[in-house]
mmCIF file of C-alpha atoms in Angstrom:
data_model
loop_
_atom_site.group_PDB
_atom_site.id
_atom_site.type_symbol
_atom_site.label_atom_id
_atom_site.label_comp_id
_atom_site.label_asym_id
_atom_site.label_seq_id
_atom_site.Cartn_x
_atom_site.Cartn_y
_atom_site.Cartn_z
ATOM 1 C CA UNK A 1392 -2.907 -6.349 27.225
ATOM 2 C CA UNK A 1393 -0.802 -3.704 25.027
ATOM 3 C CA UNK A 1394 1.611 -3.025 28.320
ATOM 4 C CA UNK A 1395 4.933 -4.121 26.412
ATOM 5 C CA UNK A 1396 4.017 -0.864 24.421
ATOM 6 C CA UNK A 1397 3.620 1.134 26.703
ATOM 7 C CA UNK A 1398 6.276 4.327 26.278
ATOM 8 C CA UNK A 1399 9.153 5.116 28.884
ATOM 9 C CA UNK A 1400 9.019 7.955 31.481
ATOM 10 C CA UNK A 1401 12.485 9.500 30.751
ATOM 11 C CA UNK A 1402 11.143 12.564 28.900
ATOM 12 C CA UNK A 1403 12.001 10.535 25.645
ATOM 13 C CA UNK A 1404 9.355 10.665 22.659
ATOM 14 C CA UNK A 1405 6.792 7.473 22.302
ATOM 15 C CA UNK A 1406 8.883 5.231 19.868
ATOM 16 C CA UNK A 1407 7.155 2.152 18.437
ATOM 17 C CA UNK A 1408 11.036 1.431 17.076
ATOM 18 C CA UNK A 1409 12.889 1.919 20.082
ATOM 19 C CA UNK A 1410 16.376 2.028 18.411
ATOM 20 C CA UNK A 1411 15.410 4.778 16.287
ATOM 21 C CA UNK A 1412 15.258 7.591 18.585
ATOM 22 C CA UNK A 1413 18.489 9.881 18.495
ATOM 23 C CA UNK A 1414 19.312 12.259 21.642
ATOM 24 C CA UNK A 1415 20.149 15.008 19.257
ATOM 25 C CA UNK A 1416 16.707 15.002 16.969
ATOM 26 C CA UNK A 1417 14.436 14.305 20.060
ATOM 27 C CA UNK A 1418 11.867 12.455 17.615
ATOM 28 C CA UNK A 1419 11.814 9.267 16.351
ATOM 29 C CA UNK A 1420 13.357 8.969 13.059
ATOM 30 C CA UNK A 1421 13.440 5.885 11.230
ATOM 31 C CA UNK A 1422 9.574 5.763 11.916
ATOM 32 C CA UNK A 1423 9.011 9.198 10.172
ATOM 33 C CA UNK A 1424 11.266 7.967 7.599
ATOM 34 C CA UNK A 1425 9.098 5.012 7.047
ATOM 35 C CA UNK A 1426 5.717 6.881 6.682
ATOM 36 C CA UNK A 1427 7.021 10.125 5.032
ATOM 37 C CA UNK A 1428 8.673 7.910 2.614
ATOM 38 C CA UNK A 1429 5.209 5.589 2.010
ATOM 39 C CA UNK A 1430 3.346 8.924 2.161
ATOM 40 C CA UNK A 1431 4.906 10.685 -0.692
ATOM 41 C CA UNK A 1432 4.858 6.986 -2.748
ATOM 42 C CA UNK A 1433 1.092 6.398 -1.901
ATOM 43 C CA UNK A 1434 -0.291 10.601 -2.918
ATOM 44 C CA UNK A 1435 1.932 10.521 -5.678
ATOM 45 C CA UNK A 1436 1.060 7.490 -7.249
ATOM 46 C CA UNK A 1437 -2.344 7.465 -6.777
ATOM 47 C CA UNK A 1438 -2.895 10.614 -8.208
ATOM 48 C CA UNK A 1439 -0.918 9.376 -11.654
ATOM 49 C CA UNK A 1440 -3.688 6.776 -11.930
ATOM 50 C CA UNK A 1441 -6.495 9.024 -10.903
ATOM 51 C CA UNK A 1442 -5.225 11.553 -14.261
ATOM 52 C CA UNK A 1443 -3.987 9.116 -15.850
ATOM 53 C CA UNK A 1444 -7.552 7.599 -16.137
ATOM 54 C CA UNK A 1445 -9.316 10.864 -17.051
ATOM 55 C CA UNK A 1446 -7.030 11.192 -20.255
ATOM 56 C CA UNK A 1447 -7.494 7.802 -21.494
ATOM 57 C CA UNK A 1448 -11.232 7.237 -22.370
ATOM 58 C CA UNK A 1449 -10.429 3.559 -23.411
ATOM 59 C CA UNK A 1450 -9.424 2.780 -19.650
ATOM 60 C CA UNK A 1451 -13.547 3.694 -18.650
ATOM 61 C CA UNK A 1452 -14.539 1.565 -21.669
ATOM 62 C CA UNK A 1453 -14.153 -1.714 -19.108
ATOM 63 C CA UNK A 1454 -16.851 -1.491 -16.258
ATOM 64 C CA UNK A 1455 -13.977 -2.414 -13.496
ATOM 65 C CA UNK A 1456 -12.503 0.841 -13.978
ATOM 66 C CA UNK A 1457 -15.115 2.395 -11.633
ATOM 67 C CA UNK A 1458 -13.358 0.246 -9.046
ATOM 68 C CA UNK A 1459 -10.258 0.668 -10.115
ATOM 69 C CA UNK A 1460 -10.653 4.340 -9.835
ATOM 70 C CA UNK A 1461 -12.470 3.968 -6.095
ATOM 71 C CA UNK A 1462 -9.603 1.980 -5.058
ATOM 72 C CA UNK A 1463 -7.408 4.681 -6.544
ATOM 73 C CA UNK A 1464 -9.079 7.746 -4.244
ATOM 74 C CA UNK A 1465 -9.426 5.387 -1.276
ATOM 75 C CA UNK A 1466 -5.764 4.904 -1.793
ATOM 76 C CA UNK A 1467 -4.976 8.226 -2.014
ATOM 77 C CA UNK A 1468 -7.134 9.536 1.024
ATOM 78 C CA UNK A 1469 -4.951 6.815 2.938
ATOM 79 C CA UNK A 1470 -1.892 8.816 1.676
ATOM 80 C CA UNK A 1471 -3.325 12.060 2.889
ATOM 81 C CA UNK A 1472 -4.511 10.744 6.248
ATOM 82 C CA UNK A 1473 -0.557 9.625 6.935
ATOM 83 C CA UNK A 1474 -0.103 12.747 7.638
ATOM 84 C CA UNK A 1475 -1.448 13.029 10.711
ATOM 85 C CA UNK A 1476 0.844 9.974 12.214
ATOM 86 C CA UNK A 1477 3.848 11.750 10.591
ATOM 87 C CA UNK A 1478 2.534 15.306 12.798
ATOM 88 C CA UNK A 1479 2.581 13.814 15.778
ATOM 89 C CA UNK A 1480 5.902 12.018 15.352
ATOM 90 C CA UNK A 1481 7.430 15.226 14.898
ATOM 91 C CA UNK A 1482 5.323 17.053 17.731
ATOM 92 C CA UNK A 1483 3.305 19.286 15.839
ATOM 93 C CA UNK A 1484 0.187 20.716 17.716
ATOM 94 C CA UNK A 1485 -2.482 19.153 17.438
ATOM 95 C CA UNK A 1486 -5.987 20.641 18.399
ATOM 96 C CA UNK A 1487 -7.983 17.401 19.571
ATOM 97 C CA UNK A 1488 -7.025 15.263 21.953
ATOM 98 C CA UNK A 1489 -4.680 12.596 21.275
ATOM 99 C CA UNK A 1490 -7.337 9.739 22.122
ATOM 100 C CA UNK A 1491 -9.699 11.213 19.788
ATOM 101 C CA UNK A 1492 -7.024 11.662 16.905
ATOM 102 C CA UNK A 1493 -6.248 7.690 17.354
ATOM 103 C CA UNK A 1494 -9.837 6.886 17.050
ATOM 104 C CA UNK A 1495 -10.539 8.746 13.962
ATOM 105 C CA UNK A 1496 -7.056 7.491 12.808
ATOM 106 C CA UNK A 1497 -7.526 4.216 13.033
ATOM 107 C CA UNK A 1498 -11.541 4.267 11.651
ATOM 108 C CA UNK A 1499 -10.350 6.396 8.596
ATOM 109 C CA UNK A 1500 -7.575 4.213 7.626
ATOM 110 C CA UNK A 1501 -9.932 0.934 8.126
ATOM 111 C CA UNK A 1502 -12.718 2.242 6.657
ATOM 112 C CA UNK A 1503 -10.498 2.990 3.595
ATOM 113 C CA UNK A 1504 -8.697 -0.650 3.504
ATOM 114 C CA UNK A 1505 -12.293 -2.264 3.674
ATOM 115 C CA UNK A 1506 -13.570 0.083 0.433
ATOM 116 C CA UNK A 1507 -10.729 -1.435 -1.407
ATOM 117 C CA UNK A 1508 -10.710 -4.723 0.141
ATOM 118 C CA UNK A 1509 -14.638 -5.158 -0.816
ATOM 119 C CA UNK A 1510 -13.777 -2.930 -4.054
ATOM 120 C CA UNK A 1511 -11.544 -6.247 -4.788
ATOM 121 C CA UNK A 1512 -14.367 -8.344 -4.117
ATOM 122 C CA UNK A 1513 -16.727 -6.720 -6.844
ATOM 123 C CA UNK A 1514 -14.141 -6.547 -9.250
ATOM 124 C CA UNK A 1515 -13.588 -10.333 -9.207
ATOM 125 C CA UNK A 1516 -17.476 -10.412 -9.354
ATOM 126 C CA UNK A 1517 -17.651 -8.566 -12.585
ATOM 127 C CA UNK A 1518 -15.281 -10.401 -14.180
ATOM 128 C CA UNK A 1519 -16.903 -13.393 -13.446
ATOM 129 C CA UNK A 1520 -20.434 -12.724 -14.488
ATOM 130 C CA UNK A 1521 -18.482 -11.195 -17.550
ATOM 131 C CA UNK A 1522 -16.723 -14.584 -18.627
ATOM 132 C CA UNK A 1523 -19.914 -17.194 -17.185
ATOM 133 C CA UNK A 1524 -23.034 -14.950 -18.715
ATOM 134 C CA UNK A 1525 -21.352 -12.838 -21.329
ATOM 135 C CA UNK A 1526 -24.234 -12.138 -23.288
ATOM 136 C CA UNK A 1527 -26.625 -10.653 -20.724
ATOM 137 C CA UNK A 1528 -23.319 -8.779 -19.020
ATOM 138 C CA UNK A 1529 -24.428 -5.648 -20.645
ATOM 139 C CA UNK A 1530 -28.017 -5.436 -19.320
ATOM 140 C CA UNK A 1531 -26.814 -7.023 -15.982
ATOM 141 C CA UNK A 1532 -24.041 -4.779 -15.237
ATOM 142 C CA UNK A 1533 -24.843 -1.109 -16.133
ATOM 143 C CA UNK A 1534 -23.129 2.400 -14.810
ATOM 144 C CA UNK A 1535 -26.029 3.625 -12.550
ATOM 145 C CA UNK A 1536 -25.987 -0.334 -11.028
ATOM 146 C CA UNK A 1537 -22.063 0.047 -10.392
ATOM 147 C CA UNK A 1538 -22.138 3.683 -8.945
ATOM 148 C CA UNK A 1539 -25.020 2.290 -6.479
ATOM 149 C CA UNK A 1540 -22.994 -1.027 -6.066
ATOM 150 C CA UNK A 1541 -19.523 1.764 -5.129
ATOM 151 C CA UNK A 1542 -22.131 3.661 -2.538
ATOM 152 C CA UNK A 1543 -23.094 0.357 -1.005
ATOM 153 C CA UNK A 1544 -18.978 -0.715 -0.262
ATOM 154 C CA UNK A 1545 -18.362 2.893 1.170
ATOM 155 C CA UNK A 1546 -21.351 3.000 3.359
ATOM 156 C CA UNK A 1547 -20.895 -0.737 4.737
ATOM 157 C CA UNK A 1548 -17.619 -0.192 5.088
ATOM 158 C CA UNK A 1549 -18.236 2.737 7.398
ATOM 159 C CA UNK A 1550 -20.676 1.057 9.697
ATOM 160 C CA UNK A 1551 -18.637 -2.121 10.015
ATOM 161 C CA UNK A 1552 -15.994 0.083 11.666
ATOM 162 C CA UNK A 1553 -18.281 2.270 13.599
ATOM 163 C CA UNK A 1554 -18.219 0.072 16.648
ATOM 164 C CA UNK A 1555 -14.462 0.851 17.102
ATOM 165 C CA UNK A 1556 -15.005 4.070 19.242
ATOM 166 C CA UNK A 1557 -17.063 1.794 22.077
ATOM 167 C CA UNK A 1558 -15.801 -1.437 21.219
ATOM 168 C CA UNK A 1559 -11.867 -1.772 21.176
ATOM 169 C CA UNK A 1560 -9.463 -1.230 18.315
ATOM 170 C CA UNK A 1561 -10.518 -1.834 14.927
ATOM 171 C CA UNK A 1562 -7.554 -3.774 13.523
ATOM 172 C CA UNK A 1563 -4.980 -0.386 13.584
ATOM 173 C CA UNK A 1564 -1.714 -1.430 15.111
ATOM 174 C CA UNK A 1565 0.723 0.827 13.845
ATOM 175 C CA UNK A 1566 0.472 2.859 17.002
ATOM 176 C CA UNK A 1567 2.402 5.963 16.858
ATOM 177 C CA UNK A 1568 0.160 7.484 19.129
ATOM 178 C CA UNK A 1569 0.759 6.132 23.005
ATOM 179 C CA UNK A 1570 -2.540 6.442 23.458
ATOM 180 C CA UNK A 1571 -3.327 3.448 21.387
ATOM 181 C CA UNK A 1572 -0.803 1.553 22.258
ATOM 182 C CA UNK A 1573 -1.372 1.732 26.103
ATOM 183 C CA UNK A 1574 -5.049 2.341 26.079
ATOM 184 C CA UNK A 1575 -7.007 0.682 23.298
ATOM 185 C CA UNK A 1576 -7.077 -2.884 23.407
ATOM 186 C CA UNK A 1577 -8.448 -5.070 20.614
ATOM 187 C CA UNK A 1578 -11.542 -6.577 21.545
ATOM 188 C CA UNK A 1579 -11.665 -10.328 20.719
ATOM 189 C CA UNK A 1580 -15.643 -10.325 19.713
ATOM 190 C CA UNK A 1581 -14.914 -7.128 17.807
ATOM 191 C CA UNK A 1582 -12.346 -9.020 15.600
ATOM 192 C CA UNK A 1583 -14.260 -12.186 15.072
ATOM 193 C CA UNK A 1584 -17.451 -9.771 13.770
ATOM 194 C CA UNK A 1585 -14.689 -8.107 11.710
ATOM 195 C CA UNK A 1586 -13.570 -11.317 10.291
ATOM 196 C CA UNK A 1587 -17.030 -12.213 9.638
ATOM 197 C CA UNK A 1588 -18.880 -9.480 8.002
ATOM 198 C CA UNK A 1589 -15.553 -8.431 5.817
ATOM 199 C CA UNK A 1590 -12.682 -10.282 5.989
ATOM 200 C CA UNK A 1591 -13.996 -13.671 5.428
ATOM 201 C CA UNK A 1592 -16.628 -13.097 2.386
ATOM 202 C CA UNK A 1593 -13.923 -10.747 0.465
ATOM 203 C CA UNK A 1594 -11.466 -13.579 0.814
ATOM 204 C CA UNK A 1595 -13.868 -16.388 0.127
ATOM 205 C CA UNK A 1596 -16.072 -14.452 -2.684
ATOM 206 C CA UNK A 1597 -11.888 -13.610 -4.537
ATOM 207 C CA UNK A 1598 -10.736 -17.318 -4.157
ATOM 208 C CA UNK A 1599 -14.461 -18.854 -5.959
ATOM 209 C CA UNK A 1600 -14.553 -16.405 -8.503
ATOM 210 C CA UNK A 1601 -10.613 -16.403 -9.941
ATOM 211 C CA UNK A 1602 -10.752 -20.454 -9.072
ATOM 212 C CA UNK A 1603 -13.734 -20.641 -11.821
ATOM 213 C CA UNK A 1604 -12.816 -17.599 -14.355
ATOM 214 C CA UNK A 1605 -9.349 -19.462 -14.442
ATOM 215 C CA UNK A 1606 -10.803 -23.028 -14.816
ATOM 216 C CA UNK A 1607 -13.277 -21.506 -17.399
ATOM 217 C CA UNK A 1608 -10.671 -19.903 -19.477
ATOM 218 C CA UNK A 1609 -8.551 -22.888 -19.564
ATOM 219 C CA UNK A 1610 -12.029 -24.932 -21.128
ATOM 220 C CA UNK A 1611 -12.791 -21.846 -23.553
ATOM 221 C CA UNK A 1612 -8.476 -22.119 -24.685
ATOM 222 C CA UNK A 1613 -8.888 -25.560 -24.932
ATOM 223 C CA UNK A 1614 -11.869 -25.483 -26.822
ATOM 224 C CA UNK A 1615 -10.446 -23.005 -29.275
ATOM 225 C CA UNK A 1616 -7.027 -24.674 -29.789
ATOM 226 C CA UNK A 1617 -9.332 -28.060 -30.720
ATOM 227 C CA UNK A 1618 -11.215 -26.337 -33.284
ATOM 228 C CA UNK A 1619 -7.707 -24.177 -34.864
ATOM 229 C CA UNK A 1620 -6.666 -27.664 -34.556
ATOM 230 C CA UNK A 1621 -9.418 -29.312 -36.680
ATOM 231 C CA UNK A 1622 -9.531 -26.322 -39.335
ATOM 232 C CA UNK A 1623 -5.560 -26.363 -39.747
ATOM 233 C CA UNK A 1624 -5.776 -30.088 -40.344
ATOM 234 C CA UNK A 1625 -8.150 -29.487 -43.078
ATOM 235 C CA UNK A 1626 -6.321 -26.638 -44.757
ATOM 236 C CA UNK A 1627 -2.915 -28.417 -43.986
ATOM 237 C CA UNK A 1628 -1.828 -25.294 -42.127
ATOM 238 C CA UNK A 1629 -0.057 -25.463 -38.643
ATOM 239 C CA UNK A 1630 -2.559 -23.919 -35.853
ATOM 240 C CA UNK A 1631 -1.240 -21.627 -33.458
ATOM 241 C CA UNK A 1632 -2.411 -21.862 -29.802
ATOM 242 C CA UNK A 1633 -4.739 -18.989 -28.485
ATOM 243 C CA UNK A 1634 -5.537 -17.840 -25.143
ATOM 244 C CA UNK A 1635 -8.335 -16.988 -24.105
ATOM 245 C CA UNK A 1636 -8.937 -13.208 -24.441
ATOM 246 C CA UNK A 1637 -10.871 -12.481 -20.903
ATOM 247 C CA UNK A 1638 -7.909 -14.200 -19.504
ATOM 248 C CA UNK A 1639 -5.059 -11.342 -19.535
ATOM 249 C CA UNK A 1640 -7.210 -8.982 -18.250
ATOM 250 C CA UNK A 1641 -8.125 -10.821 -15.631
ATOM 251 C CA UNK A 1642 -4.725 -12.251 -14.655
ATOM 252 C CA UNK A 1643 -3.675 -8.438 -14.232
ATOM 253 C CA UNK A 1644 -6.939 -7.949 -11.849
ATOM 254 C CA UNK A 1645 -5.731 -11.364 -9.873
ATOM 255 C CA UNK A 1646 -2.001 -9.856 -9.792
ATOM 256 C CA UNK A 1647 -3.474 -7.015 -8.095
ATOM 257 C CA UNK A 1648 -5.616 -8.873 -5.604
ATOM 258 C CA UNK A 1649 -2.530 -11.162 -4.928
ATOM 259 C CA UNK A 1650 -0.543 -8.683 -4.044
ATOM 260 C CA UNK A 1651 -3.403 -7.123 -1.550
ATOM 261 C CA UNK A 1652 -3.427 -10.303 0.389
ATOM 262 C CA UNK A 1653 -0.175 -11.048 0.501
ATOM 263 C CA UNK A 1654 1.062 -7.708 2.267
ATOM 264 C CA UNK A 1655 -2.118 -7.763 4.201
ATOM 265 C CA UNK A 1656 -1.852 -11.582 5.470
ATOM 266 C CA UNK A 1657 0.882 -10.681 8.079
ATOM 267 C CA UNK A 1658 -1.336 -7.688 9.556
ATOM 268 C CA UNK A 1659 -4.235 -10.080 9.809
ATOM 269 C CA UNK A 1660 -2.306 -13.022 11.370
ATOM 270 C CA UNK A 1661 -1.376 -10.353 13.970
ATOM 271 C CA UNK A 1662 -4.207 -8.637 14.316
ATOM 272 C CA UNK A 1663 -5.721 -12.138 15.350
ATOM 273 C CA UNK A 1664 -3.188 -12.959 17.805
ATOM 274 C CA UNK A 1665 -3.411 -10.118 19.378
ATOM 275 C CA UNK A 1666 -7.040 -9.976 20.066
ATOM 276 C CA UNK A 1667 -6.297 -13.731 21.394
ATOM 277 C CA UNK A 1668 -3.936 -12.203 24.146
ATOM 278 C CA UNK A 1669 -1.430 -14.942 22.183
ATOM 279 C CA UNK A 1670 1.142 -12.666 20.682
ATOM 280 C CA UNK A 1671 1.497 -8.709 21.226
ATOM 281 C CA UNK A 1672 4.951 -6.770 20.130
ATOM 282 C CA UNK A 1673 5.126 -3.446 19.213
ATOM 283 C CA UNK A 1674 7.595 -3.377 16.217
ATOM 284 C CA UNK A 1675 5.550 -6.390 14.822
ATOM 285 C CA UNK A 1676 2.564 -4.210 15.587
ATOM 286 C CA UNK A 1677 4.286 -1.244 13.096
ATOM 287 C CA UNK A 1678 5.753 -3.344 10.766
ATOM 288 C CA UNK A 1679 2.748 -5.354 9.933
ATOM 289 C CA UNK A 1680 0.360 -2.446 9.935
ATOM 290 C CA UNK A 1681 3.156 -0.185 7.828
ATOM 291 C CA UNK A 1682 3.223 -3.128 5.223
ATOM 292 C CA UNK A 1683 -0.739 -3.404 4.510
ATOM 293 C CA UNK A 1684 -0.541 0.458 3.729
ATOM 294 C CA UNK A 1685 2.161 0.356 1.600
ATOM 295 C CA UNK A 1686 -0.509 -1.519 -0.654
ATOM 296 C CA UNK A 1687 -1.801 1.669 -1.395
ATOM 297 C CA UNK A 1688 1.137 2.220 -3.216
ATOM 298 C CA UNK A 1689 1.558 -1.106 -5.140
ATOM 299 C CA UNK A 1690 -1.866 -1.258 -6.382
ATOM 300 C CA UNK A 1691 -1.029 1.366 -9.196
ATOM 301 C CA UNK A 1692 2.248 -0.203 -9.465
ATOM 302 C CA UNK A 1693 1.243 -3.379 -10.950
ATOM 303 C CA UNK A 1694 -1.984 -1.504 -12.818
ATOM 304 C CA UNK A 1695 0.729 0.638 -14.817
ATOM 305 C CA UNK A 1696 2.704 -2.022 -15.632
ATOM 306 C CA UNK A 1697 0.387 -4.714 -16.499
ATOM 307 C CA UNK A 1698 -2.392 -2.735 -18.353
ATOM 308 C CA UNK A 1699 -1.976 -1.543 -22.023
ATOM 309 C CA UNK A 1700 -4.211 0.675 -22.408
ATOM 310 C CA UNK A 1701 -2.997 2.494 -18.848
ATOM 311 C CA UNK A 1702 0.627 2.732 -20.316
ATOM 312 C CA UNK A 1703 -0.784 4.406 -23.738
ATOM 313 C CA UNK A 1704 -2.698 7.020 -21.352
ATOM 314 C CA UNK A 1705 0.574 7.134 -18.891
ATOM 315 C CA UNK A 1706 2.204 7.806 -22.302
ATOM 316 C CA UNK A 1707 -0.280 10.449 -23.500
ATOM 317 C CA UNK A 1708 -0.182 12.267 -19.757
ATOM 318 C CA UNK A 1709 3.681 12.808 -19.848
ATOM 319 C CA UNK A 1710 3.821 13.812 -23.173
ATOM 320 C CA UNK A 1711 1.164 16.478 -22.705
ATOM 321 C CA UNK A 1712 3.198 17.697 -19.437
ATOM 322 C CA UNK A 1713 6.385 17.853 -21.796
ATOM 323 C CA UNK A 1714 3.946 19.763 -24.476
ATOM 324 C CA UNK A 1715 3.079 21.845 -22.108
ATOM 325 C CA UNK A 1716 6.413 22.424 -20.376
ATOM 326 C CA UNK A 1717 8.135 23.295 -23.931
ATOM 327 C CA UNK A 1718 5.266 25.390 -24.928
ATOM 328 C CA UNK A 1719 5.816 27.503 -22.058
ATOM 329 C CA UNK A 1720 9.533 27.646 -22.900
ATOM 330 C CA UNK A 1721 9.414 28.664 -25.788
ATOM 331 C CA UNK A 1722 7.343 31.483 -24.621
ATOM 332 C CA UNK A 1723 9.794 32.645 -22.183
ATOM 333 C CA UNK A 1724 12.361 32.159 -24.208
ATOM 334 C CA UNK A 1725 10.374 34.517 -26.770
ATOM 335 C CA UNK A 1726 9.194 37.187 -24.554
ATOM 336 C CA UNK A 1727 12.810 37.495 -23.097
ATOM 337 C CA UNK A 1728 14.362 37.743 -26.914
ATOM 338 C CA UNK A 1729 11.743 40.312 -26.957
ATOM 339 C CA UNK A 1730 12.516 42.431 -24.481
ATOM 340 C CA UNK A 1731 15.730 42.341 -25.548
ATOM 341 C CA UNK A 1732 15.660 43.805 -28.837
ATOM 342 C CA UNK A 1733 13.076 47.148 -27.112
ATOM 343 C CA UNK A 1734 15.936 47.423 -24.375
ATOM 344 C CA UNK A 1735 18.322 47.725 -27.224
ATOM 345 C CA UNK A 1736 16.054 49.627 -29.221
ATOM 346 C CA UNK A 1737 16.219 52.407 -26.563
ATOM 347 C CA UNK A 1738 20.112 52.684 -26.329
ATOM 348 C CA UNK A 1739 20.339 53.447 -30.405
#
C-alpha cells in the first residue's frame, strides 16, 4: 500500500522530502531542520510551563491545572522522543533494529497524543460540572479523584495503542524510518477501533461540553446584565454589562482545544485515507504528522499568553533567574576585586 514511499536504491539516504537531500551533506536536511527546529521549541517550552507552574501556587489553585501540567510532561516526553527520528536522519548508530525503533516510535508518540487528547477531554469535563453543579464541584471533584482520573488516561491510552505491534500502524506517518514507510501498513479495522475508542468520544465529549458551558454562560450574563439593569434603573445609575466570570477561563481552555484539533484535523483526514487505500503520499504523510506534533509546542503558547496568573508566575520565574544571575555577578565581580587588592598587597 505505502510503495510510493518506498526509498531509492542509489546509495542515497531514505528522504520523506525528496528535494531536500544535498550530494555534499549525504543526509536529508530540510527534514532534520524541521524536527530539530520543533524539537528544541517543544523541550523548551514545555519545560517553562512545567517551572513555571511550580513557582506560582495560584496556577494549582484551579483543579485543571493537574491536566494542564500532564499535558505539559506528555508534551515534553514528545520533545524528547524526537530525538530519535532526528538520530537516524543523521545516521547515528542505533542499537535495535530499525523495525523495532519504528514500533516503539510510533506507540510512544501516540500514546502521548492520546494522554493529551483525552487530557482535553477531562478538562472540558471539569469545567462543565464546575459551571452546571457549582456547589457540589468541591466534594465531586477532589485531588486524589483527579490523580486517579490522570492514571486512568495514561493507562487507556497505552492499551489502546498496544495492538500496533501485531496490528498495522497506529496512526504515525511521519516516516523517517524506511522501515515504516515500506513495511507497516495501516490497518483499516485498526483505525476504525482507533476512531472509536478515542478519537470519536474526545471529539464528541469537547464539542457537548463547550456547546453548553458557552450557552450557559451566555444565560448566567444575561441574567446578570437584567438584574444590573433593574437595580441601575432604581438608583438612576447606568449599569455596566458583565460577563460571566467562568467564561474567560474557559474560553482560554477552548482556545487551547481549538488549536489541538485544528493542527490535528489534517493528520486525521489522512490517516483515514490512507487506511482506505484512497490517498497515500509521502510528503503529505510528513507534513501532516510534523504539524500534529508541533501542537506540543503551541499548547504552552496560547496557556502563557492567555492566562494571568501564568504570566505573573512567567514574570516571577525570569526575575528570579535575573536575581540569581546578578547575585552571582556581583560575587565574581567581588571575589575578583578581591584578589586584586592581595595580588597587590604582595608587590608593596
Amino acid at each position: 500500500m505505502n510503495s510510493s514511499l518506498v526509498g531509492n536504491q542509489s546509495g542515497r539516504p531514505f528522504c520523506l522530502l525528496a528535494i531536500s537531500y544535498l550530494e555534499t551533506i549525504n543526509f536529508c536536511l530540510l527534514e532534520v531542520v524541521i524536527i530539530v527546529f520543533l524539537m528544541v521549541l517543544i523541550i523548551s517550552g514545555n519545560i517553562i510551563v512545567i517551572f513555571v507552574f511550580h513557582c506560582a501556587p495560584l496556577l494549582n489553585h484551579h483543579t485543571t491545572s493537574y491536566f494542564i501540567q500532564t499535558m505539559a510532561y506528555a508534551d515534553l516526553l514528545v520533545g524528547v522522543s524526537c530525538l530519535v527520528p532526528s538520530l537516524s536522519l543523521l545516521h547515528y548508530p542505533i542499537v535495535l533494529t530499525e523495525s523495532l525503533v519504528c514500533q516503539i516510535f510510533g506507540y510512544v508518540v501516540s500514546v502521548l497524543k492520546s494522554v493529551s487528547m483525552a487530557s482535553l477531554a477531562c478538562i472540558s469535563i471539569d469545567r462543565y460540572i464546575a459551571i452546571t453543579k457549582p456547589l457540589t464541584y468541591n466534594t465531586l471533584v477532589t485531588p486524589w479523584r483527579l490523580r486517579i482520573c490522570i492514571l486512568i488516561i495514561w493507562l487507556y491510552s497505552c492499551l489502546v495503542f498496544l495492538p500496533s505491534f501485531h496490528w498495522g500502524k497506529p496512526g504515525y506517518h511521519g516516516d523517517v524510518f524506511q522501515w515504516c514507510a515500506s513495511s507497516w501498513n495501516t490497518d483499516p479495522y485498526f483505525t476504525l477501533f482507533i476512531v472509536v475508542m478515542l478519537y470519536a468520544p474526545a471529539a464528541f465529549i469537547v464539542c457537548f461540553t463547550y456547546f453548553n458551558i458557552f450557552r450557559i454562560c451566555q444565560q448566567h450574563t444575561k441574567e446578570i446584565n437584567e438584574r444590573r439593569v433593574r437595580f441601575s434603573s432604581q438608583d438612576g445609575e447606568a449599569g455596566e454589562a458583565q460577563p460571566c466570570p467562568d467564561k474567560r477561563y474557559a474560553m482560554v481552555l477552548f482556545r487551547i482545544t481549538s488549536v489541538f484539533y485544528i493542527l490535528w484535523l489534517p493528520y486525521i483526514i489522512y490517516f483515514l485515507l490512507e487506511s482506505s487505500n484512497v490517498y497515500s503520499n509521502r510528503v503529505a504523510s510528513f507534513l501532516t504528522t510534523w504539524l500534529a506534533i508541533s501542537n506540543s509546542f503551541c499548547n504552552c503558547v496560547i496557556y502563557s499568553l492567555s492566562n494571568s496568573v501564568f504570566q505573573k508566575g512567567l514574570k516571577r520565574l525570569s526575575g528570579a533567574i535575573c536575581a540569581s544571575c546578578a547575585r552571582q555577578r556581583v560575587a565574581k565581580d567581588s571575589s575578583t576585586s578581591r584578589s586584586k587588592r592581595s595580588s597587590n598587597g604582595c608587590h608593596v
